[in-house]
Amino acid sequence: METDSVAELVTRALAALRAATDPDNPDNPDNPDDPDDRDDWREYVSLLWRAAADGAAALPLGLELIGSADPIEREAGCDLLRDTGKQHEAVRAGTATALVALAQRETEGRVLRSLARAIEMTYDPRAVPVLVTLAGHPEAEVREEVARSFAEVITGLPDGPDIRTLIGLTQDPDQHVRDWATFTLGVQAEVDSPAIRAALWERTADAHAGTRTEAIRALACRHDPRAVPLLAGLLDNPEGAHVLTFSAAQITDAPEPPPALPEYEPGDDWVTDAVNACNPARRTRLDAWAWELVSTLHRLRPDLDAAVSMERFGWGRSLGVAAAFGPSDYDMEALLARADGDPTRAAELVAADLPRALPDTPPGPRPH
């Protein structure tokens, strides 16, 4: 049973953080600002997460720490608020207010990095202008954290301030900033525009291999035909391709599979999915199967409002059904397997899954 109080956990976490970042500690790595492989850093992360589980007690402690004169305590305060916000939705608005105020006065780079991580987890639109401002920070580590931290607060506007900032960060002189900005813009921000594609296309010639790869995958997610030969090059890597490359290959709508794709072992799910998705005949059959399924379902259950949809930046198709007892969603591939490839059988399964609405009950006698 957990016996430590929140205050005790935070006190121990602070001690671990000081050890992890102490340049005089002989066990420190060459870069004390990147201690992820250190036992004391892992202890710090674990202790804060445990403390944040008690949101009512963790919130005031986090707010107190970010007001400290000690930057280590302000950093820990931001991290504690981040973990608390991830675990407790009720604290997010107040956390966002406090972090916006901290951003206006904070000057320490390591605190600003933690602040960027924390304000993302508030899921609050007020985070966007804070991150936009921090994107101009002189320290590359802060800009990198900003590039990572837009993911959960994306506005969804193709010309929003977040997207314009990410486009700018894809041209950053630091390769790690470019890499993360390209990933966030290209994969996590599910928006598209000529300006976004132009920025991604520019990065396909990046000297940094990771950035170049992210740009190619991002263009593939947007069904951009220019990505097809570049994606084929990634799949042709003698060391093998990343799982995200296989995911991108599913989306390209290329007229035929990239030459290297069938050479991979078919045992892994992502390889099988990519091979199936890149098969034009299979795509055509699945589209026809989906149409027959929906038509049959409308005939069997006219009370159901059924439609097939596809992720904008994905391959998977899903069947959405609005029923009397609420909406239901089916993965089309899974439903196809469940029905042994028979769309009529699939429609019957869905119809059986979803109960019909009860007939209207006649009103009873009015009370006297």
mmCIF file of C-alpha atoms in Angstrom, residues 207-343:
data_model
loop_
_atom_site.group_PDB
_atom_site.id
_atom_site.type_symbol
_atom_site.label_atom_id
_atom_site.label_comp_id
_atom_site.label_asym_id
_atom_site.label_seq_id
_atom_site.Cartn_x
_atom_site.Cartn_y
_atom_site.Cartn_z
ATOM 1 C CA ALA A 207 20.993 16.464 -44.816
ATOM 2 C CA HIS A 208 19.654 14.885 -41.597
ATOM 3 C CA ALA A 209 18.388 11.367 -42.364
ATOM 4 C CA GLY A 210 15.714 11.390 -39.654
ATOM 5 C CA THR A 211 14.224 14.661 -40.846
ATOM 6 C CA ARG A 212 14.281 13.498 -44.453
ATOM 7 C CA THR A 213 12.486 10.275 -43.525
ATOM 8 C CA GLU A 214 9.796 12.097 -41.545
ATOM 9 C CA ALA A 215 9.139 14.411 -44.488
ATOM 10 C CA ILE A 216 8.743 11.523 -46.929
ATOM 11 C CA ARG A 217 6.328 9.712 -44.630
ATOM 12 C CA ALA A 218 4.348 12.910 -44.046
ATOM 13 C CA LEU A 219 3.914 13.497 -47.772
ATOM 14 C CA ALA A 220 2.824 9.884 -48.185
ATOM 15 C CA CYS A 221 0.177 10.438 -45.505
ATOM 16 C CA ARG A 222 -1.163 13.263 -47.669
ATOM 17 C CA HIS A 223 -1.355 10.949 -50.701
ATOM 18 C CA ASP A 224 1.233 13.110 -52.438
ATOM 19 C CA PRO A 225 2.483 11.155 -55.496
ATOM 20 C CA ARG A 226 5.941 12.705 -55.177
ATOM 21 C CA ALA A 227 6.453 10.601 -52.055
ATOM 22 C CA VAL A 228 6.040 7.245 -53.837
ATOM 23 C CA PRO A 229 9.578 6.880 -55.307
ATOM 24 C CA LEU A 230 11.105 8.362 -52.146
ATOM 25 C CA LEU A 231 9.153 5.924 -49.984
ATOM 26 C CA ALA A 232 10.315 3.080 -52.201
ATOM 27 C CA GLY A 233 13.858 4.176 -51.432
ATOM 28 C CA LEU A 234 13.201 3.961 -47.694
ATOM 29 C CA LEU A 235 11.767 0.467 -48.070
ATOM 30 C CA ASP A 236 14.819 -0.538 -50.097
ATOM 31 C CA ASN A 237 17.128 0.228 -47.178
ATOM 32 C CA PRO A 238 19.348 -2.852 -46.695
ATOM 33 C CA GLU A 239 18.997 -2.452 -42.916
ATOM 34 C CA GLY A 240 15.214 -2.607 -43.177
ATOM 35 C CA ALA A 241 12.482 -0.021 -42.830
ATOM 36 C CA HIS A 242 10.888 1.569 -39.763
ATOM 37 C CA VAL A 243 7.376 0.485 -38.797
ATOM 38 C CA LEU A 244 6.140 4.014 -39.559
ATOM 39 C CA THR A 245 7.460 3.651 -43.091
ATOM 40 C CA PHE A 246 5.263 0.603 -43.576
ATOM 41 C CA SER A 247 2.331 2.595 -42.187
ATOM 42 C CA ALA A 248 3.023 5.386 -44.674
ATOM 43 C CA ALA A 249 3.228 2.876 -47.524
ATOM 44 C CA GLN A 250 -0.376 1.862 -46.823
ATOM 45 C CA ILE A 251 -1.682 5.324 -47.629
ATOM 46 C CA THR A 252 0.030 6.299 -50.864
ATOM 47 C CA ASP A 253 -2.611 4.995 -53.331
ATOM 48 C CA ALA A 254 0.282 3.973 -55.574
ATOM 49 C CA PRO A 255 -0.834 1.974 -58.649
ATOM 50 C CA GLU A 256 1.324 -0.948 -57.502
ATOM 51 C CA PRO A 257 3.310 -1.907 -54.385
ATOM 52 C CA PRO A 258 6.833 -0.476 -54.053
ATOM 53 C CA PRO A 259 9.269 -3.058 -55.488
ATOM 54 C CA ALA A 260 10.998 -3.767 -52.171
ATOM 55 C CA LEU A 261 7.794 -4.274 -50.157
ATOM 56 C CA PRO A 262 7.050 -7.906 -51.172
ATOM 57 C CA GLU A 263 10.611 -8.859 -50.229
ATOM 58 C CA TYR A 264 9.907 -8.372 -46.524
ATOM 59 C CA GLU A 265 8.893 -11.280 -44.336
ATOM 60 C CA PRO A 266 5.075 -11.379 -44.200
ATOM 61 C CA GLY A 267 4.936 -12.468 -40.560
ATOM 62 C CA ASP A 268 4.763 -8.987 -39.035
ATOM 63 C CA ASP A 269 1.359 -7.295 -38.999
ATOM 64 C CA TRP A 270 2.657 -3.985 -40.325
ATOM 65 C CA VAL A 271 4.255 -5.730 -43.332
ATOM 66 C CA THR A 272 1.064 -7.648 -44.091
ATOM 67 C CA ASP A 273 -1.061 -4.529 -43.726
ATOM 68 C CA ALA A 274 1.221 -2.560 -46.033
ATOM 69 C CA VAL A 275 1.253 -5.296 -48.673
ATOM 70 C CA ASN A 276 -2.550 -5.568 -48.538
ATOM 71 C CA ALA A 277 -3.081 -1.800 -48.647
ATOM 72 C CA CYS A 278 -0.689 -1.382 -51.577
ATOM 73 C CA ASN A 279 -2.551 -3.998 -53.617
ATOM 74 C CA PRO A 280 -4.850 -2.076 -56.018
ATOM 75 C CA ALA A 281 -7.036 -5.131 -56.636
ATOM 76 C CA ARG A 282 -7.531 -5.627 -52.909
ATOM 77 C CA ARG A 283 -8.393 -1.941 -52.439
ATOM 78 C CA THR A 284 -11.003 -2.208 -55.195
ATOM 79 C CA ARG A 285 -12.484 -5.345 -53.654
ATOM 80 C CA LEU A 286 -12.642 -3.744 -50.212
ATOM 81 C CA ASP A 287 -14.434 -0.681 -51.622
ATOM 82 C CA ALA A 288 -16.967 -2.899 -53.394
ATOM 83 C CA TRP A 289 -17.370 -5.006 -50.260
ATOM 84 C CA ALA A 290 -17.986 -1.890 -48.159
ATOM 85 C CA TRP A 291 -20.656 -0.647 -50.581
ATOM 86 C CA GLU A 292 -22.441 -4.007 -50.554
ATOM 87 C CA LEU A 293 -22.264 -4.148 -46.761
ATOM 88 C CA VAL A 294 -23.826 -0.715 -46.288
ATOM 89 C CA SER A 295 -26.514 -1.361 -48.904
ATOM 90 C CA THR A 296 -27.441 -4.674 -47.290
ATOM 91 C CA LEU A 297 -27.447 -3.165 -43.819
ATOM 92 C CA HIS A 298 -29.775 -0.368 -44.942
ATOM 93 C CA ARG A 299 -32.132 -3.007 -46.341
ATOM 94 C CA LEU A 300 -32.022 -5.190 -43.225
ATOM 95 C CA ARG A 301 -32.154 -2.372 -40.688
ATOM 96 C CA PRO A 302 -33.498 0.878 -42.121
ATOM 97 C CA ASP A 303 -33.536 2.227 -38.563
ATOM 98 C CA LEU A 304 -29.723 2.301 -38.566
ATOM 99 C CA ASP A 305 -27.767 5.170 -40.083
ATOM 100 C CA ALA A 306 -24.637 3.468 -41.424
ATOM 101 C CA ALA A 307 -21.713 4.919 -43.359
ATOM 102 C CA VAL A 308 -18.135 3.956 -44.190
ATOM 103 C CA SER A 309 -15.333 6.408 -43.481
ATOM 104 C CA MET A 310 -11.564 6.470 -43.841
ATOM 105 C CA GLU A 311 -8.961 8.316 -41.819
ATOM 106 C CA ARG A 312 -7.653 11.356 -43.621
ATOM 107 C CA PHE A 313 -4.060 10.354 -43.022
ATOM 108 C CA GLY A 314 -4.626 6.638 -42.729
ATOM 109 C CA TRP A 315 -5.540 3.507 -44.605
ATOM 110 C CA GLY A 316 -8.060 1.858 -42.302
ATOM 111 C CA ARG A 317 -11.740 2.014 -43.148
ATOM 112 C CA SER A 318 -14.408 1.952 -40.472
ATOM 113 C CA LEU A 319 -18.139 1.438 -40.420
ATOM 114 C CA GLY A 320 -19.989 3.948 -38.283
ATOM 115 C CA VAL A 321 -23.526 3.141 -37.202
ATOM 116 C CA ALA A 322 -25.908 5.478 -35.418
ATOM 117 C CA ALA A 323 -28.334 3.301 -33.468
ATOM 118 C CA ALA A 324 -31.084 3.947 -30.973
ATOM 119 C CA PHE A 325 -28.757 3.171 -28.077
ATOM 120 C CA GLY A 326 -25.869 5.301 -29.335
ATOM 121 C CA PRO A 327 -23.199 5.151 -32.038
ATOM 122 C CA SER A 328 -21.079 2.093 -32.767
ATOM 123 C CA ASP A 329 -17.931 1.737 -34.853
ATOM 124 C CA TYR A 330 -16.532 -1.311 -36.614
ATOM 125 C CA ASP A 331 -13.105 -1.791 -38.122
ATOM 126 C CA MET A 332 -13.821 -2.952 -41.655
ATOM 127 C CA GLU A 333 -10.905 -5.387 -41.867
ATOM 128 C CA ALA A 334 -11.866 -6.996 -38.552
ATOM 129 C CA LEU A 335 -15.523 -7.189 -39.556
ATOM 130 C CA LEU A 336 -14.516 -8.726 -42.883
ATOM 131 C CA ALA A 337 -12.567 -11.439 -41.080
ATOM 132 C CA ARG A 338 -15.417 -12.046 -38.646
ATOM 133 C CA ALA A 339 -17.835 -12.565 -41.536
ATOM 134 C CA ASP A 340 -15.485 -14.836 -43.511
ATOM 135 C CA GLY A 341 -15.359 -12.294 -46.318
ATOM 136 C CA ASP A 342 -19.132 -12.255 -46.890
ATOM 137 C CA PRO A 343 -20.615 -8.713 -46.846
#
